XYZ file of N, CA and C in Angstrom:
636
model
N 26.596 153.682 298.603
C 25.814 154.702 299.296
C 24.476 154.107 299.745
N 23.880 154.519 300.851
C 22.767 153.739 301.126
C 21.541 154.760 301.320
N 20.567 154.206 301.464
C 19.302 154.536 300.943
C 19.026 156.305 301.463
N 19.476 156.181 302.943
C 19.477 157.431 303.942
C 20.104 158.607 303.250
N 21.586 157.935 303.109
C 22.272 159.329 302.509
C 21.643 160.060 301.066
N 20.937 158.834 299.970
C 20.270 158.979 299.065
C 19.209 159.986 299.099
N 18.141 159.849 300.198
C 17.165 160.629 300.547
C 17.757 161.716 300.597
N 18.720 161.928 301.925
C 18.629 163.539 302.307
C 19.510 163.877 301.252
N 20.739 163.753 300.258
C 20.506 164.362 298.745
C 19.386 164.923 298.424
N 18.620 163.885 297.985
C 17.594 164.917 297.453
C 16.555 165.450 298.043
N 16.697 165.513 299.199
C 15.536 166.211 299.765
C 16.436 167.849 299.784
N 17.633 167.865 300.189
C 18.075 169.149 299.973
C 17.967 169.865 298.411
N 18.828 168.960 297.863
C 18.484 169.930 296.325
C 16.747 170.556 296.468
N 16.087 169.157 296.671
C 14.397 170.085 296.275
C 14.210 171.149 297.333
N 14.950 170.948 298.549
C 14.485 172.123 299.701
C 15.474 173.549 298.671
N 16.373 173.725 297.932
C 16.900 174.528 297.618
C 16.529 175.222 296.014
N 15.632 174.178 295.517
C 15.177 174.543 294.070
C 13.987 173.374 293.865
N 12.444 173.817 294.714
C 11.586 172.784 294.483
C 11.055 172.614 293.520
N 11.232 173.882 292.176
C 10.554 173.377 290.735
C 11.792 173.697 290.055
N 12.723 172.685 289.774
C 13.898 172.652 288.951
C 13.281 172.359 287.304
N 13.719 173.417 286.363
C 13.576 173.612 285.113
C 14.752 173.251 284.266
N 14.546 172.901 283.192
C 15.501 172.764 281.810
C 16.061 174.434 281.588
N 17.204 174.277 280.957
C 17.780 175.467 281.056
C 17.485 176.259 279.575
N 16.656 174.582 278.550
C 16.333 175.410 277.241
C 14.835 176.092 277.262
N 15.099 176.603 276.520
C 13.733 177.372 276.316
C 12.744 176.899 275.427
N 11.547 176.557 275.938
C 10.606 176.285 274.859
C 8.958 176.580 275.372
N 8.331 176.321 274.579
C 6.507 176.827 275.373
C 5.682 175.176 274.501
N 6.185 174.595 274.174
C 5.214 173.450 273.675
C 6.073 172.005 273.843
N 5.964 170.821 274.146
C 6.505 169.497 273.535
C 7.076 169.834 272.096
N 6.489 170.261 271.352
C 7.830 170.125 270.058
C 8.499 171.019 269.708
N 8.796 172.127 270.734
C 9.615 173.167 270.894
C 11.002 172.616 271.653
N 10.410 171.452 272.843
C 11.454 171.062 273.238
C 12.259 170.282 272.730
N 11.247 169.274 272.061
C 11.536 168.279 271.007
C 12.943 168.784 270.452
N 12.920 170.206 269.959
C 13.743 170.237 268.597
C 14.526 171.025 269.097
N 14.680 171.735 270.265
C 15.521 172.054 271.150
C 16.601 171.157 271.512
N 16.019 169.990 272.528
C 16.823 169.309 272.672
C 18.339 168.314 271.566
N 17.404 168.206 270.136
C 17.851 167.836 269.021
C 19.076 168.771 268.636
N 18.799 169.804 268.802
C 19.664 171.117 268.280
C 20.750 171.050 269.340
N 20.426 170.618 270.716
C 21.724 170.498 271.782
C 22.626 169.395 271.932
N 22.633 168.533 271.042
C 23.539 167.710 271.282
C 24.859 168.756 270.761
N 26.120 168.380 271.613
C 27.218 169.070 271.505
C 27.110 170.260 271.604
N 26.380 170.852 272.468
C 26.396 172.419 272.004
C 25.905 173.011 273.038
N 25.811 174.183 273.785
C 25.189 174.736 275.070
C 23.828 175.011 274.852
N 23.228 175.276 275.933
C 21.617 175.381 276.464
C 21.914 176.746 275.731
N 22.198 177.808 275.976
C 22.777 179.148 275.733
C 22.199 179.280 274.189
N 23.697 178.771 273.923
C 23.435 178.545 272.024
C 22.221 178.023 271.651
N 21.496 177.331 271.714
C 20.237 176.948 271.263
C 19.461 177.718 271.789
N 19.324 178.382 272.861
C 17.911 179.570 273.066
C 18.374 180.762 272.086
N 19.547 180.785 271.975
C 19.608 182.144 270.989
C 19.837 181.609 269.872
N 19.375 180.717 269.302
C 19.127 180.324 267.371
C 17.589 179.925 268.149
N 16.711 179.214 268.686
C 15.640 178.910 268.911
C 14.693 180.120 269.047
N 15.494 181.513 269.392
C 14.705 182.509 270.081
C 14.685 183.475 268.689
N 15.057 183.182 267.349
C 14.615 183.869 265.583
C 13.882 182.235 265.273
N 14.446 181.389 265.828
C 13.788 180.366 265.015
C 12.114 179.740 265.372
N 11.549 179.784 266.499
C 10.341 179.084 267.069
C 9.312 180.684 266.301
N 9.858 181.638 266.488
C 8.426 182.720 266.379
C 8.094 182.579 264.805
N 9.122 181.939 263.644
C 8.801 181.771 262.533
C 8.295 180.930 262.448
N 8.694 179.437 263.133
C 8.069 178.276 262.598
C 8.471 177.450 264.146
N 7.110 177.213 264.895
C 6.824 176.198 265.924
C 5.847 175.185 265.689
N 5.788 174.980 264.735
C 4.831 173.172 264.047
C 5.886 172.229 263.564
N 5.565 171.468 263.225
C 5.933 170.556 262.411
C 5.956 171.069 261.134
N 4.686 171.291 260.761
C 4.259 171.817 259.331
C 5.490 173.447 259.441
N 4.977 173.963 259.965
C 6.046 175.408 259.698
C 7.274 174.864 259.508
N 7.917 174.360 260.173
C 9.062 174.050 260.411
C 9.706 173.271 259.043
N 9.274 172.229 258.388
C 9.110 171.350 257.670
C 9.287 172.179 256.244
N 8.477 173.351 256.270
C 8.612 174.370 254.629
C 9.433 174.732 254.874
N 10.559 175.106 255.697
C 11.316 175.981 255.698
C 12.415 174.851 254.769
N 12.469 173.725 255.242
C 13.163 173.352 254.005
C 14.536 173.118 254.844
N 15.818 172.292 254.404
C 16.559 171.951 255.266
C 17.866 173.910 255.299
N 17.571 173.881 254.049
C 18.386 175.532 253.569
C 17.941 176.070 254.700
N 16.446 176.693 254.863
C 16.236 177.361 255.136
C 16.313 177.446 256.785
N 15.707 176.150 257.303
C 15.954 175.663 258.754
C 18.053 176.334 259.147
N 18.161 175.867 258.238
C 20.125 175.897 258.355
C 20.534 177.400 258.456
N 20.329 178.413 257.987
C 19.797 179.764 258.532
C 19.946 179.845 259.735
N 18.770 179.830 260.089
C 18.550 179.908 261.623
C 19.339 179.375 262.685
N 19.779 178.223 262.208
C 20.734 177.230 263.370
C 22.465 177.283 262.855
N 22.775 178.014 261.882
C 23.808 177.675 261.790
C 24.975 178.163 262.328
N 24.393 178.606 263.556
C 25.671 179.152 265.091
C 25.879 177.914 265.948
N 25.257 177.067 265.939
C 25.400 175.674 266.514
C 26.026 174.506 265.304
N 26.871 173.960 266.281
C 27.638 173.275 266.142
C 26.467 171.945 264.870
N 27.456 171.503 264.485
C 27.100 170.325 263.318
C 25.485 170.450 263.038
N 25.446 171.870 262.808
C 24.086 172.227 261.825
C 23.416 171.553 260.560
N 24.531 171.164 259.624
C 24.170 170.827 258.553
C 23.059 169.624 258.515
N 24.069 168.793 259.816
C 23.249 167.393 259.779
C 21.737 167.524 260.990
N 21.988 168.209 262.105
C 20.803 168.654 262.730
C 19.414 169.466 261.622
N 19.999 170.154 260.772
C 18.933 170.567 260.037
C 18.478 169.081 259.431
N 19.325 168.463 258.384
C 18.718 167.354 257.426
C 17.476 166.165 258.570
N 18.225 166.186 259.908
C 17.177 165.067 261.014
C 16.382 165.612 261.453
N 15.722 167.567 262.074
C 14.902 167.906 262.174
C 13.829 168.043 261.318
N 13.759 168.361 259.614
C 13.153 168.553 259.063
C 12.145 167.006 258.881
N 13.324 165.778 258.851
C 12.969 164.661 258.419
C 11.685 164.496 259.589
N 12.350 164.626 260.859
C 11.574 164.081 262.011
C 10.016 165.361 261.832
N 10.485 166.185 261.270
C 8.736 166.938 261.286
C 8.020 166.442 260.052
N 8.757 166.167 259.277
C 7.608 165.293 258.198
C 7.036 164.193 258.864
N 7.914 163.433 259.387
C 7.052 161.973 260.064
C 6.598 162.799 261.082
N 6.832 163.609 261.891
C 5.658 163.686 263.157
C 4.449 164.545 262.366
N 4.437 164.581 260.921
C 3.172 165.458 260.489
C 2.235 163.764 259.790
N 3.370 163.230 259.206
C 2.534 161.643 258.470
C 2.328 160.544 259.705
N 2.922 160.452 260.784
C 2.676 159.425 261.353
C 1.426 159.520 262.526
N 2.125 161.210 262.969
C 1.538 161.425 264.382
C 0.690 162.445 264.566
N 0.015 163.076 263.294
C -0.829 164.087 263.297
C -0.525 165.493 263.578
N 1.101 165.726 263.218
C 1.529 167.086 264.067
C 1.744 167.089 265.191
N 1.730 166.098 266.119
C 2.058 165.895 267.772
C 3.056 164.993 267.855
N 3.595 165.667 269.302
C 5.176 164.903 269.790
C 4.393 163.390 270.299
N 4.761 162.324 269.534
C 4.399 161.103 270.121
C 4.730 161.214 271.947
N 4.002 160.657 272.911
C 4.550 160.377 274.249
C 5.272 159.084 274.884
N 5.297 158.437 273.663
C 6.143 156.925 273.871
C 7.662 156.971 273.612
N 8.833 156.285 274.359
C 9.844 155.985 273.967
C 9.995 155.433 272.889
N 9.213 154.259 272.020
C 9.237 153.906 271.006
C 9.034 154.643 269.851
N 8.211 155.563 270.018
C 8.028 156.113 268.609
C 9.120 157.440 268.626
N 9.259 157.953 269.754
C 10.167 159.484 269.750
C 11.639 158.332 269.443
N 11.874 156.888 269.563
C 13.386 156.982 269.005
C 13.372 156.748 267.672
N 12.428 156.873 266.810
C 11.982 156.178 265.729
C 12.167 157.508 264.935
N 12.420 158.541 265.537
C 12.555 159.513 264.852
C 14.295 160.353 264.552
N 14.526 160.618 263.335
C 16.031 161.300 262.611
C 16.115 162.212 264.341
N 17.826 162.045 264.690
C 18.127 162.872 265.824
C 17.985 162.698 267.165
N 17.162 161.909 266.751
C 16.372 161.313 268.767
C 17.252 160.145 269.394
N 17.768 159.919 270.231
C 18.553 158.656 270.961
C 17.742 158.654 272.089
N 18.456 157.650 272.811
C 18.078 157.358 274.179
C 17.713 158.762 274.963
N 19.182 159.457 275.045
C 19.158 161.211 276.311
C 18.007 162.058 275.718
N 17.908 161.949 274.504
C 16.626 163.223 273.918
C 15.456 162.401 274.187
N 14.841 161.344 273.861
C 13.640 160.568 274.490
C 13.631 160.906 275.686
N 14.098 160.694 276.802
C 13.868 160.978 278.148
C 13.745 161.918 278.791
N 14.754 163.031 277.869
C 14.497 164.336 277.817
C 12.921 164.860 278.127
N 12.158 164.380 276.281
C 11.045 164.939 276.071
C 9.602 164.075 276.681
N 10.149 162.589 277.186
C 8.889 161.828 278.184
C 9.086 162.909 279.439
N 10.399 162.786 280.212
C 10.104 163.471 281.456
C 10.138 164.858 281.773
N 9.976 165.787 280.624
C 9.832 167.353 280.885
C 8.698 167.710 280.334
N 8.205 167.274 278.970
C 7.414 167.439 278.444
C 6.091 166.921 279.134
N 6.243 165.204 279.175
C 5.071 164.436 279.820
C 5.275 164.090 280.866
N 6.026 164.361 281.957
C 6.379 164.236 283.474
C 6.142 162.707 283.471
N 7.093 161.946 282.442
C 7.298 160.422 283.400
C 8.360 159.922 283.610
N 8.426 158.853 284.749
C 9.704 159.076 284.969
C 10.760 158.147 284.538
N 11.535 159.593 283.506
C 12.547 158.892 282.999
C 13.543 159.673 283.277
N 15.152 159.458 283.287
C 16.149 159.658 282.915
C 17.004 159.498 282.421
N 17.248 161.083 281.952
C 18.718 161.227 280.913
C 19.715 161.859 281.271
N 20.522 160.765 281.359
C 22.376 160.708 281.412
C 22.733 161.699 281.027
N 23.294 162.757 280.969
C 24.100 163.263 279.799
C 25.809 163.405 280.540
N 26.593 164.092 280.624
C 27.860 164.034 280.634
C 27.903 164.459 282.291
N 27.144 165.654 282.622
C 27.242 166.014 283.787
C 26.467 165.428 284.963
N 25.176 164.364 284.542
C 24.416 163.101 285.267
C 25.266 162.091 285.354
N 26.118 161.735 284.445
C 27.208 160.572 284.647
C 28.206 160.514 285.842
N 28.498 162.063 285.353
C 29.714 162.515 286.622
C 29.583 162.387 287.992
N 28.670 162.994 287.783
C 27.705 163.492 289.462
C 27.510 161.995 289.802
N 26.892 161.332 289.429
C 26.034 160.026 290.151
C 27.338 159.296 290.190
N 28.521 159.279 289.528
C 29.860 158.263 290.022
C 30.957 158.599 290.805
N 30.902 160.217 290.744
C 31.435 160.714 291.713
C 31.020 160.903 293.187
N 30.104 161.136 293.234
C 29.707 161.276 294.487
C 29.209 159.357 295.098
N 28.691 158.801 294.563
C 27.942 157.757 294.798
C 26.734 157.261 294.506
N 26.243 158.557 294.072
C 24.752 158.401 294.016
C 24.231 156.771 293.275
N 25.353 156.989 292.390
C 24.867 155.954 291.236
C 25.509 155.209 290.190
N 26.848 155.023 290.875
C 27.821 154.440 289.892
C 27.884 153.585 289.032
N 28.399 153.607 287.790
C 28.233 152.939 286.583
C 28.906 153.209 285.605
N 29.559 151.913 284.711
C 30.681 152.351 283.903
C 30.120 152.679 282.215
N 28.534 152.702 282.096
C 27.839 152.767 280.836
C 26.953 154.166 281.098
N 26.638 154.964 280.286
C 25.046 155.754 280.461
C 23.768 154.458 280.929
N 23.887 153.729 280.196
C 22.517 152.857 280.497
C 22.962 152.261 282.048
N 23.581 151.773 282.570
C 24.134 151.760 283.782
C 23.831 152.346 285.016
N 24.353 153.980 284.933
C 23.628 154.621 285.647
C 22.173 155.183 285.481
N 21.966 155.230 284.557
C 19.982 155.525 284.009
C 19.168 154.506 284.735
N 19.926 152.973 284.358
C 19.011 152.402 285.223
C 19.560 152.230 286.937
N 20.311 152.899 287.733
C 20.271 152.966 289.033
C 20.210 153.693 289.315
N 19.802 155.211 288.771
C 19.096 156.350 289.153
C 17.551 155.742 289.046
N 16.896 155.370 288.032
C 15.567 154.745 288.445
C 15.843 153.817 289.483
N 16.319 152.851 289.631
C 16.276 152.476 290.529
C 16.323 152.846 292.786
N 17.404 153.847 292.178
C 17.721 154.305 293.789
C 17.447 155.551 293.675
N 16.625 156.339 293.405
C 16.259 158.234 293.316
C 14.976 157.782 293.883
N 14.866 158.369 295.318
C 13.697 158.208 296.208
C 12.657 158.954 295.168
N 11.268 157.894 295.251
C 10.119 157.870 294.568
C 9.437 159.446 294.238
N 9.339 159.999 295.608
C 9.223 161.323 295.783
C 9.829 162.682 294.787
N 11.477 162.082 294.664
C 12.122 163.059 293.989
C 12.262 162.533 292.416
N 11.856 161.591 291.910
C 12.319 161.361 290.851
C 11.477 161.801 289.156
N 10.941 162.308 289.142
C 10.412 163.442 288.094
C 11.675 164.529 288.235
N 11.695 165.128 289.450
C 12.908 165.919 288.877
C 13.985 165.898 289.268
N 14.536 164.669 289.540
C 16.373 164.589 289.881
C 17.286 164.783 288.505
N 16.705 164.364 287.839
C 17.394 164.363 286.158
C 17.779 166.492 286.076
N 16.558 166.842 286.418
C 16.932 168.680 286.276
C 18.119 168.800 287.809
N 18.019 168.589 288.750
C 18.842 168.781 289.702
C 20.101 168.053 289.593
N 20.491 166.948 288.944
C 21.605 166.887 288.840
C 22.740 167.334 287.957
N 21.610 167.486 286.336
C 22.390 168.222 285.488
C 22.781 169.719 286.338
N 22.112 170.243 287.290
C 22.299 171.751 287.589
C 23.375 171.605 288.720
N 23.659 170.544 288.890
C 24.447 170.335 290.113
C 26.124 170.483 289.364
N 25.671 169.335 288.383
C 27.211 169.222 287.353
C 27.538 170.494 286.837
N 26.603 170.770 286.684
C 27.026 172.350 285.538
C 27.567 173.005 286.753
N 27.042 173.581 287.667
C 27.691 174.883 288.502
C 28.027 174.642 289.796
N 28.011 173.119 290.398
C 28.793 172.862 291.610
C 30.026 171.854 291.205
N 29.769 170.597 290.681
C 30.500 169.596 290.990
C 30.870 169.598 289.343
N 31.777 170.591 289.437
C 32.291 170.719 287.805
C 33.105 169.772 287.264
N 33.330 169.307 286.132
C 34.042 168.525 285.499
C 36.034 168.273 285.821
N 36.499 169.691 285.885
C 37.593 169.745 285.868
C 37.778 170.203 287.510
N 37.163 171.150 288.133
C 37.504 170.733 289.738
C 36.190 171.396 290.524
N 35.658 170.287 291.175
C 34.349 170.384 291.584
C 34.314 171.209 292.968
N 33.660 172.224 293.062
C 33.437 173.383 294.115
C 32.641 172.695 295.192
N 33.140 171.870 295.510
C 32.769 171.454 297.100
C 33.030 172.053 297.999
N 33.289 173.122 298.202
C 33.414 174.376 299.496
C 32.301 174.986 299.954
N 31.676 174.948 297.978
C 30.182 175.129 298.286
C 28.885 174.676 297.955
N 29.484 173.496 298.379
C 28.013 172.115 297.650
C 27.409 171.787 299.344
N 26.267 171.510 298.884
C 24.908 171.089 299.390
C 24.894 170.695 300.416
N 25.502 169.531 299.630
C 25.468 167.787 299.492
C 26.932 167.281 300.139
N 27.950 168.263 300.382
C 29.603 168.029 300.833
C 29.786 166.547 302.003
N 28.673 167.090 302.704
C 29.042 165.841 303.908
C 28.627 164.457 303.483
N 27.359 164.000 302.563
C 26.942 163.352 302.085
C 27.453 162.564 300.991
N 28.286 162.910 300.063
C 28.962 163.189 298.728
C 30.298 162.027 299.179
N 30.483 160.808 298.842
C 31.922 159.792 299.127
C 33.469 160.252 297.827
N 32.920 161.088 297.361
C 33.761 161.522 296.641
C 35.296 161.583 297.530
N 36.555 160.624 297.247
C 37.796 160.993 298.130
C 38.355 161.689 297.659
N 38.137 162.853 296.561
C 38.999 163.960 296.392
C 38.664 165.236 296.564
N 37.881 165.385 297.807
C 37.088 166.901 298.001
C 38.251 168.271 297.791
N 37.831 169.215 297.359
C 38.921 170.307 296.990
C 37.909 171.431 297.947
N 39.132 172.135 298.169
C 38.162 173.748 299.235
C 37.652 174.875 297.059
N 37.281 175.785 297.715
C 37.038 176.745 296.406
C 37.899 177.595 296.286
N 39.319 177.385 297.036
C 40.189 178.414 297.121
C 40.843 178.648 295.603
């Protein structure tokens, strides 16, 4: 795909959604923090509704941290592999209370240094939280960028680094939100609604389907 078709991609998504948002809910960096932690395997959905009894009790580190892994497990235990998300959140709010003063570090180094955090949740919380630009892969960024062209690659790290690389300068703070929103409700996993995508003429995908 070359640079042209690249642009007008994303110049449409932003002409169609110019402040593209995360679909979880949070009001601070370590709301998202532990949001995002809580979503591996599991929907945006499900985590605003355990996040939405769980943040008004405890949104610190310190709050969060007394509740204790029992008690954290409560709250989250409608999401998937709770047991062990509780034991890495609690851990990661003790160290972000001993290392980092109660604040979400803003470095890749120290947020992977923490129980729960990988590569997709770091990039997560640099580029939503601290608007830099990073991106994270997740299942429906993979799809999208090899299906269509944007950005093909047979690894996550693969395409992460040729989305930095080829996501015009302009759009790239928020292509990471526009493409996950693209995967989720246009260019679906099992048969992608190109009847009514954007992006159709642009898109090298050779198996276009109508929405019939």
């Amino acid at each position: 795909m070359n640079a042209a078709k690249r642009y007008e991609i994303f110049r449409r998504l932003h002409e169609d959604n110019p402040q593209p948002k995360t679909e979880l809910a949070y009001s601070s960096p370590f709301e998202l923090l532990i949001a995002v932690i809580l979503s591996a395997q599991a929907t945006d959905v499900g985590v605003n509704k355990a996040t939405a009894r769980l943040f008004p009790v405890a949104n610190t580190p310190e709050a969060m941290h007394a509740l204790g892994v029992e008690g954290l497990s409560e709250y989250i235990k409608t999401i998937g592999l709770y047991n062990s998300k509780a034991k890495n959140v609690i851990e990661t709010c003790r160290l972000l209370v001993e290392r980092h003063g109660g604040q979400v570090p803003d470095s890749r180094e120290a947020l992977e240094a923490l129980p729960g955090v990988g590569r997709k949740t770091a990039n997560v919380v640099l580029n939503t939280a601290f608007r830099q630009p990073a991106m994270a892969v997740d299942t429906h960024i993979f799809r999208v960028s090899n299906r269509t062209g944007i950005a093909p690659g047979k690894t996550v790290l693969e395409v992460e680094k040729k989305l930095l690389k080829f996501v015009p300068r302009e759009f790239l703070l928020d292509a990471h939100h526009w493409l996950i929103l693209h995967g989720r409700y246009v260019c679906q996993a099992r048969k992608p609604r190109c009847g009514s995508c954007r992006i159709e003429d642009l898109c090298e995908y050779k198996h276009k389907t109508s929405d019939d």
